Amino acid sequence: MLLILAPETRPDALFPLRPRTLESRPQARGGAAMALEERLAAAMRAAQGGDAEAYRALLRACLPVARAAVWAQGLRGEAVEDAVQDTLVTLHRVRASYDPARPFLPWLRAIAQRRAIDALRRAGRRPREVHDPAAYEAEPDARPAPGEGLEARERAADLARAVAALPAGQRQAVEELALRERSLEEAAALTGRSKGALKVNLHRAIKALRASLAGPGVGRPGE
Amino acid sequence: MSEIQLRPHDRLVDDLVARLEPVRPLPSPGRRALVWAGAVLALGLGLLAVLELEGLRGPHPAEAPLVLFGAVLTALSAAYAAFATSVPGRPARWALLPLAPAALWIGASGPGCLRALAGPGLEAPHAPHGCFIFLLGVSLPLSVLLVLMLRRACPLRPNLTAALGGLAVAAAAAALLAPFHPLETTAVDLMVHGATVLGVIGLNGLAGGRLLDRSRR
């Protein structure tokens, strides 16, 4: 497999007249494609005659077709939409070159493919995963691994439970000095305890937390 | 989902719709090729008024009609192929169309070429630079006309289209030269003709590629 794509980012998933349920039925797909061809060809003929509303509908219907053609050439990311816009501009400029007696979709796709190739040439290289499946498979994924957030949330919950189980003096020292990052003077003024007592309580609290969290699967002090 | 994806292009769509004007669809490649061929014919008729028909006098090599037929066929088929490849969605295979006529043209010129090379020498009885000037002088207006006509379409492979156009122009110029040029050629003639034809094709390919590429406008 060359590419693993998120379904919601695949251009054919955006294609309004090609619902996913038809993908596995060639006859239905062929019928939908023919209907689209006829609809777009009729709209293009009307647009050549100056029908603005037909032209607006045509341009909008061309977007997913152009996007799929551009995507198939290997463009990704923002470059896809840039090439789609180039395709629309070219379509507008050369709309007289469309022969109403011939199919519309090959005409449109040829323009979109050429604009995609132009974009790739400008970019200087084609995306590697298109031609190099091994490199694509070996590419490290910069995003967090699955379940990484869940694990962090579980650790935070264990810590919160352990802090809550501390004696009041120690819990107060942890909350003020470690969690809220107050200075000794501020914490002493807020709690009414001496700086020395706060230091001792913090030291004991850390020792108790270390003991309670160190054991395998242990989440509560004293367990 | 699709509506969300469409929104970024709404401004462009509105802008293009606002600039919409009715257009007349271009004629088919065949019709455009015939129009261009008509211009070639008109140029030939115009030349009759100012040049003598040297080619129709003197001895005629047996292959001369075949060479002329090959050149005419090459010009027509290459012009059609150039117009066909200038339309998006038409297969690039059309570029193969003039290959057989060009083979006929070049192949039929072979005996004359061999005779000229084995002949008495490189002496030119009738200044060959005249042929060179004729071929270039005819090629220039035909090239300009062809480029203007091709630019009205959308050549997505501008270099291929321009090279085909160059072949059409070169073949048409060679065909036009026949009535005004002694048909018994010398080696110098052939070299001048060959270099001129290749030069016209090459120049059209280089300059035409840039002239025809709409993305560079």
Coordinates of C-alpha atoms in Angstrom, one line a residue:
Chain A
M1 CA 0.0 0.0 0.0
L2 CA 1.4 3.3 -1.0
L3 CA -0.5 5.7 1.1
I4 CA -2.5 5.5 4.3
L5 CA -4.9 8.4 4.3
A6 CA -7.4 9.6 6.8
P7 CA -10.8 9.0 5.2
E8 CA -12.0 12.5 5.9
T9 CA -9.1 14.0 4.0
R10 CA -9.5 11.9 0.8
P11 CA -10.8 14.1 -2.0
D12 CA -13.1 11.4 -3.3
A13 CA -14.8 11.4 0.1
L14 CA -15.7 15.0 -0.6
F15 CA -17.2 14.2 -4.0
P16 CA -20.8 15.0 -3.7
L17 CA -22.1 12.7 -6.4
R18 CA -20.0 9.8 -5.5
P19 CA -21.2 8.6 -2.1
R20 CA -19.2 5.9 -0.4
T21 CA -22.0 3.4 -0.7
L22 CA -21.5 3.5 -4.5
E23 CA -17.8 2.9 -4.4
S24 CA -18.1 -0.9 -4.4
R25 CA -20.7 -1.0 -7.2
P26 CA -19.0 -0.3 -10.5
Q27 CA -22.3 -0.1 -12.4
A28 CA -23.7 2.5 -10.0
R29 CA -20.5 4.4 -10.0
G30 CA -20.4 4.4 -13.8
G31 CA -24.0 5.7 -13.8
A32 CA -23.2 8.5 -11.4
A33 CA -20.1 9.4 -13.4
M34 CA -22.1 9.6 -16.6
A35 CA -24.7 11.7 -14.8
L36 CA -22.0 14.1 -13.6
E37 CA -20.5 14.2 -17.1
E38 CA -23.8 15.2 -18.6
R39 CA -24.6 17.7 -15.9
L40 CA -21.1 19.4 -16.2
A41 CA -21.1 19.3 -20.0
A42 CA -24.5 21.0 -20.0
A43 CA -23.4 23.6 -17.5
M44 CA -20.2 24.3 -19.5
R45 CA -22.2 24.8 -22.7
A46 CA -24.5 27.2 -20.8
A47 CA -21.5 29.0 -19.4
Q48 CA -19.9 29.4 -22.8
G49 CA -23.2 31.1 -23.7
G50 CA -22.8 33.5 -20.8
D51 CA -25.1 31.9 -18.2
A52 CA -23.7 33.1 -14.9
E53 CA -25.6 30.8 -12.6
A54 CA -24.8 27.7 -14.6
Y55 CA -21.2 28.8 -14.5
R56 CA -21.2 29.2 -10.7
A57 CA -22.7 25.7 -10.3
L58 CA -20.2 24.4 -12.8
L59 CA -17.2 25.9 -10.9
R60 CA -18.4 24.5 -7.6
A61 CA -19.0 21.1 -9.1
C62 CA -15.5 21.2 -10.6
L63 CA -13.8 21.6 -7.3
P64 CA -13.9 18.0 -6.1
V65 CA -13.0 16.7 -9.5
A66 CA -10.1 19.1 -9.8
R67 CA -9.1 18.2 -6.2
A68 CA -9.1 14.5 -6.9
A69 CA -7.0 15.0 -10.1
V70 CA -4.5 17.2 -8.3
W71 CA -4.3 14.8 -5.4
A72 CA -3.7 11.9 -7.8
Q73 CA -0.6 13.7 -9.1
G74 CA 0.9 13.7 -5.7
L75 CA 0.2 17.1 -4.4
R76 CA -0.5 17.4 -0.6
G77 CA -1.5 20.0 1.9
E78 CA -2.1 23.6 1.0
A79 CA -0.6 23.0 -2.5
V80 CA -3.7 21.0 -3.4
E81 CA -6.0 24.0 -2.9
D82 CA -3.5 26.3 -4.7
A83 CA -3.5 24.0 -7.7
V84 CA -7.3 23.7 -7.6
Q85 CA -7.5 27.5 -7.8
D86 CA -5.0 27.5 -10.7
T87 CA -7.2 25.0 -12.4
L88 CA -10.3 27.2 -12.0
V89 CA -8.5 30.2 -13.3
T90 CA -7.2 28.2 -16.3
L91 CA -10.7 26.9 -17.0
H92 CA -12.0 30.4 -17.0
R93 CA -9.3 31.6 -19.4
V94 CA -9.5 28.8 -21.9
R95 CA -13.2 28.0 -21.7
A96 CA -13.5 28.6 -25.4
S97 CA -11.3 25.6 -26.0
Y98 CA -13.9 23.2 -24.7
D99 CA -15.7 21.5 -27.6
P100 CA -19.4 21.1 -26.6
A101 CA -19.5 17.9 -28.7
R102 CA -16.8 16.2 -26.6
P103 CA -16.8 15.0 -22.9
F104 CA -16.1 17.7 -20.3
L105 CA -14.4 15.7 -17.6
P106 CA -11.3 14.6 -19.6
W107 CA -10.9 18.3 -20.6
L108 CA -11.1 19.4 -16.9
R109 CA -8.9 16.7 -15.6
A110 CA -6.2 17.4 -18.2
I111 CA -6.1 21.0 -17.0
A112 CA -6.0 20.0 -13.3
Q113 CA -3.3 17.5 -13.9
R114 CA -1.2 20.0 -15.8
R115 CA -1.6 22.6 -13.1
A116 CA -0.6 20.0 -10.5
I117 CA 2.5 19.1 -12.4
D118 CA 3.4 22.8 -12.7
A119 CA 3.0 23.1 -8.9
L120 CA 5.2 20.0 -8.4
R121 CA 7.9 21.5 -10.7
R122 CA 7.7 24.7 -8.8
A123 CA 8.1 22.9 -5.5
G124 CA 11.2 21.1 -6.9
R125 CA 10.3 17.6 -6.0
R126 CA 7.5 15.2 -5.8
P127 CA 6.4 13.9 -2.4
R128 CA 8.6 10.9 -1.5
E129 CA 5.8 8.6 -0.3
V130 CA 4.3 8.5 -3.8
H131 CA 7.3 6.9 -5.3
D132 CA 9.0 5.3 -2.3
P133 CA 6.7 3.2 -0.2
A134 CA 9.6 2.0 2.0
A135 CA 10.6 5.5 2.9
Y136 CA 7.0 6.4 3.7
E137 CA 6.7 3.4 6.0
A138 CA 9.9 4.3 7.7
E139 CA 9.0 8.0 8.2
P140 CA 8.6 8.6 12.0
D141 CA 5.2 10.0 13.0
A142 CA 5.7 13.3 15.0
R143 CA 2.3 13.1 16.6
P144 CA 1.7 11.6 20.1
A145 CA 1.4 7.8 20.2
P146 CA -2.1 6.4 20.6
G147 CA -3.0 6.3 24.4
E148 CA -0.3 8.7 25.3
G149 CA -2.7 11.3 26.6
L150 CA -4.7 8.7 28.5
E151 CA -1.6 7.5 30.3
A152 CA -0.7 11.1 31.3
R153 CA -4.2 11.7 32.6
E154 CA -4.0 8.6 34.7
R155 CA -0.7 9.6 36.2
A156 CA -2.1 13.1 37.1
A157 CA -5.2 11.5 38.7
D158 CA -2.9 9.1 40.8
L159 CA -0.9 12.1 41.9
A160 CA -4.0 14.1 42.8
R161 CA -5.3 11.2 44.9
A162 CA -2.0 10.8 46.7
V163 CA -1.8 14.5 47.5
A164 CA -5.3 14.5 48.8
A165 CA -4.5 11.6 51.1
L166 CA -1.6 13.5 52.8
P167 CA -2.0 15.0 56.3
A168 CA -3.3 18.6 56.2
G169 CA 0.0 20.3 57.0
Q170 CA 1.9 18.3 54.4
R171 CA -0.8 18.8 51.8
Q172 CA -0.8 22.6 52.4
A173 CA 2.9 22.7 51.9
V174 CA 2.7 20.8 48.6
E175 CA -0.1 22.9 47.3
E176 CA 1.4 26.3 48.2
L177 CA 5.1 25.6 47.5
A178 CA 5.1 23.0 44.7
L179 CA 1.8 23.4 42.8
R180 CA 1.2 27.1 43.1
E181 CA 5.0 27.8 43.2
R182 CA 4.8 30.4 46.0
S183 CA 7.9 31.5 47.8
L184 CA 8.4 30.4 51.4
E185 CA 7.6 34.0 52.6
E186 CA 4.3 34.1 50.7
A187 CA 3.3 30.6 51.8
A188 CA 4.2 31.4 55.4
A189 CA 2.1 34.5 55.3
L190 CA -0.8 32.7 53.7
T191 CA -0.9 29.6 56.0
G192 CA 0.3 31.3 59.2
R193 CA 3.0 28.6 59.6
S194 CA 6.7 29.3 60.0
K195 CA 9.1 28.9 57.0
G196 CA 10.9 26.1 58.9
A197 CA 7.6 24.2 59.4
L198 CA 6.7 24.5 55.8
K199 CA 10.1 23.2 54.7
V200 CA 9.8 20.2 57.0
N201 CA 6.2 19.5 55.9
L202 CA 7.2 19.7 52.2
H203 CA 10.1 17.3 52.8
R204 CA 7.9 14.8 54.5
A205 CA 5.2 15.1 51.9
I206 CA 7.6 14.4 49.1
K207 CA 8.9 11.4 50.9
A208 CA 5.4 10.1 51.5
L209 CA 4.4 10.8 47.8
R210 CA 7.5 9.0 46.6
A211 CA 6.7 6.0 48.7
S212 CA 3.0 5.9 47.7
L213 CA 3.6 6.3 44.0
A214 CA 6.7 4.2 43.6
G215 CA 5.0 0.8 44.0
P216 CA 3.6 -1.0 40.9
G217 CA 0.0 -0.1 40.4
V218 CA -0.1 1.7 43.8
G219 CA -2.0 5.0 43.7
R220 CA -2.7 5.8 47.2
P221 CA -0.4 6.5 50.2
G222 CA -0.3 3.8 52.7
E223 CA -1.5 1.1 50.4
Chain B
M1 CA -18.1 18.1 4.6
S2 CA -17.9 19.2 1.0
E3 CA -19.5 22.6 1.8
I4 CA -16.8 23.3 4.3
Q5 CA -14.1 22.4 1.7
L6 CA -15.8 24.6 -0.9
R7 CA -15.8 27.8 1.1
P8 CA -12.2 28.7 0.7
H9 CA -12.8 29.0 -3.1
D10 CA -16.0 31.0 -2.9
R11 CA -14.3 34.3 -3.5
L12 CA -12.5 33.0 -6.5
V13 CA -15.7 31.5 -7.9
D14 CA -17.6 34.8 -7.4
D15 CA -14.8 36.7 -9.1
L16 CA -14.7 34.4 -12.1
V17 CA -18.5 34.4 -12.4
A18 CA -18.4 38.2 -12.3
R19 CA -16.0 38.2 -15.2
L20 CA -17.9 35.7 -17.3
E21 CA -18.6 36.7 -20.9
P22 CA -20.0 34.6 -23.6
V23 CA -17.4 32.9 -25.8
R24 CA -17.7 31.0 -29.1
P25 CA -16.2 27.5 -28.8
L26 CA -13.1 27.0 -31.0
P27 CA -13.6 25.1 -34.2
S28 CA -12.4 21.5 -34.3
P29 CA -8.7 20.9 -34.9
G30 CA -9.5 19.7 -38.4
R31 CA -11.2 22.9 -39.3
R32 CA -8.4 25.0 -37.8
A33 CA -5.8 23.0 -39.7
L34 CA -7.7 23.6 -42.9
V35 CA -7.9 27.3 -42.2
W36 CA -4.1 27.3 -41.7
A37 CA -3.6 25.2 -44.9
G38 CA -5.8 27.8 -46.7
A39 CA -3.4 30.5 -45.6
V40 CA -0.4 28.4 -46.9
L41 CA -2.2 28.1 -50.2
A42 CA -2.9 31.8 -50.3
L43 CA 0.7 32.5 -49.6
G44 CA 1.7 30.2 -52.5
L45 CA -0.6 31.9 -54.9
G46 CA 0.8 35.3 -53.8
L47 CA 4.3 34.0 -54.5
L48 CA 3.3 33.2 -58.1
A49 CA 2.9 36.8 -58.8
V50 CA 6.5 37.6 -57.8
L51 CA 8.6 34.5 -58.5
E52 CA 9.3 32.4 -61.6
L53 CA 8.2 28.8 -61.8
E54 CA 11.7 27.4 -62.2
G55 CA 10.6 24.1 -60.7
L56 CA 8.2 23.4 -63.5
R57 CA 11.0 23.8 -66.1
G58 CA 13.8 21.5 -66.9
P59 CA 14.2 17.8 -66.1
H60 CA 12.0 16.3 -63.4
P61 CA 13.3 13.5 -61.2
A62 CA 10.9 10.5 -61.0
E63 CA 10.5 10.9 -57.2
A64 CA 9.7 14.6 -57.3
P65 CA 5.9 14.2 -57.2
L66 CA 6.2 11.8 -54.3
V67 CA 8.5 14.2 -52.4
L68 CA 5.9 17.0 -53.0
F69 CA 3.0 14.7 -51.9
G70 CA 4.9 13.7 -48.8
A71 CA 5.7 17.3 -47.9
V72 CA 2.0 18.3 -48.3
L73 CA 0.8 15.4 -46.3
T74 CA 3.3 16.1 -43.6
A75 CA 2.3 19.7 -43.4
L76 CA -1.4 18.8 -43.1
S77 CA -1.0 16.0 -40.6
A78 CA 1.4 17.9 -38.5
A79 CA -0.8 20.9 -38.4
Y80 CA -3.8 18.7 -37.4
A81 CA -1.7 17.1 -34.7
A82 CA -0.5 20.5 -33.4
F83 CA -4.1 21.7 -33.1
A84 CA -5.3 18.4 -31.6
T85 CA -2.6 18.5 -28.9
S86 CA -3.5 22.1 -28.1
V87 CA -6.9 21.0 -26.8
P88 CA -6.9 19.7 -23.2
G89 CA -8.0 16.1 -22.9
R90 CA -7.0 15.1 -26.4
P91 CA -4.5 12.3 -26.2
A92 CA -0.8 13.0 -26.9
R93 CA -0.9 10.1 -29.4
W94 CA -2.0 12.6 -32.0
A95 CA 1.7 13.6 -32.2
L96 CA 2.4 10.3 -34.0
L97 CA 0.1 11.2 -36.9
P98 CA 2.7 13.0 -39.0
L99 CA 5.3 10.3 -38.5
A100 CA 4.3 8.2 -41.5
P101 CA 3.9 11.2 -43.9
A102 CA 7.2 12.6 -42.7
A103 CA 8.8 9.2 -43.4
L104 CA 7.4 9.3 -46.9
W105 CA 8.6 12.8 -47.4
I106 CA 12.1 12.0 -46.2
G107 CA 12.2 8.6 -47.8
A108 CA 11.2 9.9 -51.2
S109 CA 13.9 12.5 -50.9
G110 CA 16.5 9.7 -50.5
P111 CA 17.2 9.0 -54.1
G112 CA 17.7 12.6 -54.9
C113 CA 20.0 12.9 -51.9
L114 CA 22.1 10.0 -53.0
R115 CA 22.3 11.3 -56.5
A116 CA 23.4 14.7 -55.2
L117 CA 26.0 13.2 -52.9
A118 CA 27.4 11.0 -55.6
G119 CA 27.2 13.8 -58.2
P120 CA 29.8 16.0 -59.7
G121 CA 30.3 18.1 -56.6
L122 CA 29.2 20.9 -54.4
E123 CA 29.0 23.5 -57.1
A124 CA 25.7 25.3 -57.0
P125 CA 24.3 26.3 -60.3
H126 CA 21.7 28.5 -58.7
A127 CA 22.7 30.2 -55.4
P128 CA 21.4 27.9 -52.7
H129 CA 21.2 30.8 -50.2
G130 CA 18.1 31.8 -52.3
C131 CA 16.4 28.6 -51.1
F132 CA 17.5 29.4 -47.5
I133 CA 16.0 32.9 -47.7
F134 CA 12.9 31.5 -49.4
L135 CA 12.3 28.8 -46.7
L136 CA 12.9 31.2 -43.8
G137 CA 10.9 34.0 -45.4
V138 CA 7.9 31.6 -45.9
S139 CA 8.3 29.9 -42.6
L140 CA 8.2 33.1 -40.6
P141 CA 4.7 34.3 -41.4
L142 CA 3.3 30.7 -41.4
S143 CA 4.9 30.2 -37.9
V144 CA 3.4 33.5 -36.6
L145 CA 0.0 32.6 -37.9
L146 CA 0.2 29.1 -36.5
V147 CA 1.3 30.3 -33.0
L148 CA -1.5 32.9 -32.9
M149 CA -4.0 30.2 -33.8
L150 CA -2.6 27.7 -31.3
R151 CA -2.6 30.2 -28.5
R152 CA -6.3 30.5 -28.8
A153 CA -6.6 27.0 -27.4
C154 CA -4.8 25.7 -24.4
P155 CA -1.6 23.7 -25.3
L156 CA -0.9 21.8 -22.1
R157 CA 2.2 20.3 -23.7
P158 CA 3.5 23.5 -25.3
N159 CA 6.8 22.1 -26.5
L160 CA 5.3 19.1 -28.2
T161 CA 2.6 21.3 -29.8
A162 CA 5.3 23.8 -30.9
A163 CA 7.5 21.1 -32.4
L164 CA 4.6 19.7 -34.3
G165 CA 3.8 23.2 -35.5
G166 CA 7.4 23.6 -36.6
L167 CA 7.2 20.4 -38.6
A168 CA 4.0 21.6 -40.3
V169 CA 5.6 24.9 -41.1
A170 CA 8.8 23.3 -42.4
A171 CA 6.9 20.8 -44.6
A172 CA 4.6 23.5 -45.9
A173 CA 7.6 25.8 -46.8
A174 CA 9.3 22.9 -48.5
A175 CA 6.1 22.2 -50.5
L176 CA 5.8 25.8 -51.5
L177 CA 9.4 25.9 -52.6
A178 CA 9.0 23.1 -55.1
P179 CA 7.4 25.1 -57.9
F180 CA 10.0 27.8 -57.7
H181 CA 13.1 25.7 -57.3
P182 CA 15.0 23.5 -59.8
L183 CA 14.0 20.0 -59.0
E184 CA 17.4 18.6 -59.9
T185 CA 19.2 19.4 -56.6
T186 CA 22.8 19.5 -55.6
A187 CA 24.3 18.4 -52.3
V188 CA 24.5 22.0 -51.1
D189 CA 20.8 22.4 -51.8
L190 CA 20.0 19.3 -49.7
M191 CA 22.2 20.5 -46.9
V192 CA 20.6 23.9 -46.9
H193 CA 17.1 22.4 -47.0
G194 CA 17.8 20.0 -44.2
A195 CA 19.4 22.6 -42.0
T196 CA 16.6 25.0 -42.6
V197 CA 13.9 22.5 -41.9
L198 CA 15.6 21.3 -38.7
G199 CA 16.2 25.0 -37.7
V200 CA 12.5 25.9 -38.2
I201 CA 11.3 22.9 -36.2
G202 CA 13.9 23.6 -33.4
L203 CA 13.2 27.4 -33.3
N204 CA 9.4 26.7 -33.2
G205 CA 10.0 24.2 -30.4
L206 CA 12.1 26.6 -28.4
A207 CA 10.3 29.8 -28.9
G208 CA 6.8 28.3 -29.4
G209 CA 7.0 26.4 -26.2
R210 CA 7.3 29.7 -24.3
L211 CA 4.8 31.5 -26.5
L212 CA 2.2 28.8 -26.2
D213 CA 2.5 28.0 -22.5
R214 CA -0.4 29.8 -20.8
S215 CA 1.0 29.4 -17.3
R216 CA 3.8 31.7 -18.2
R217 CA 1.6 34.5 -19.4

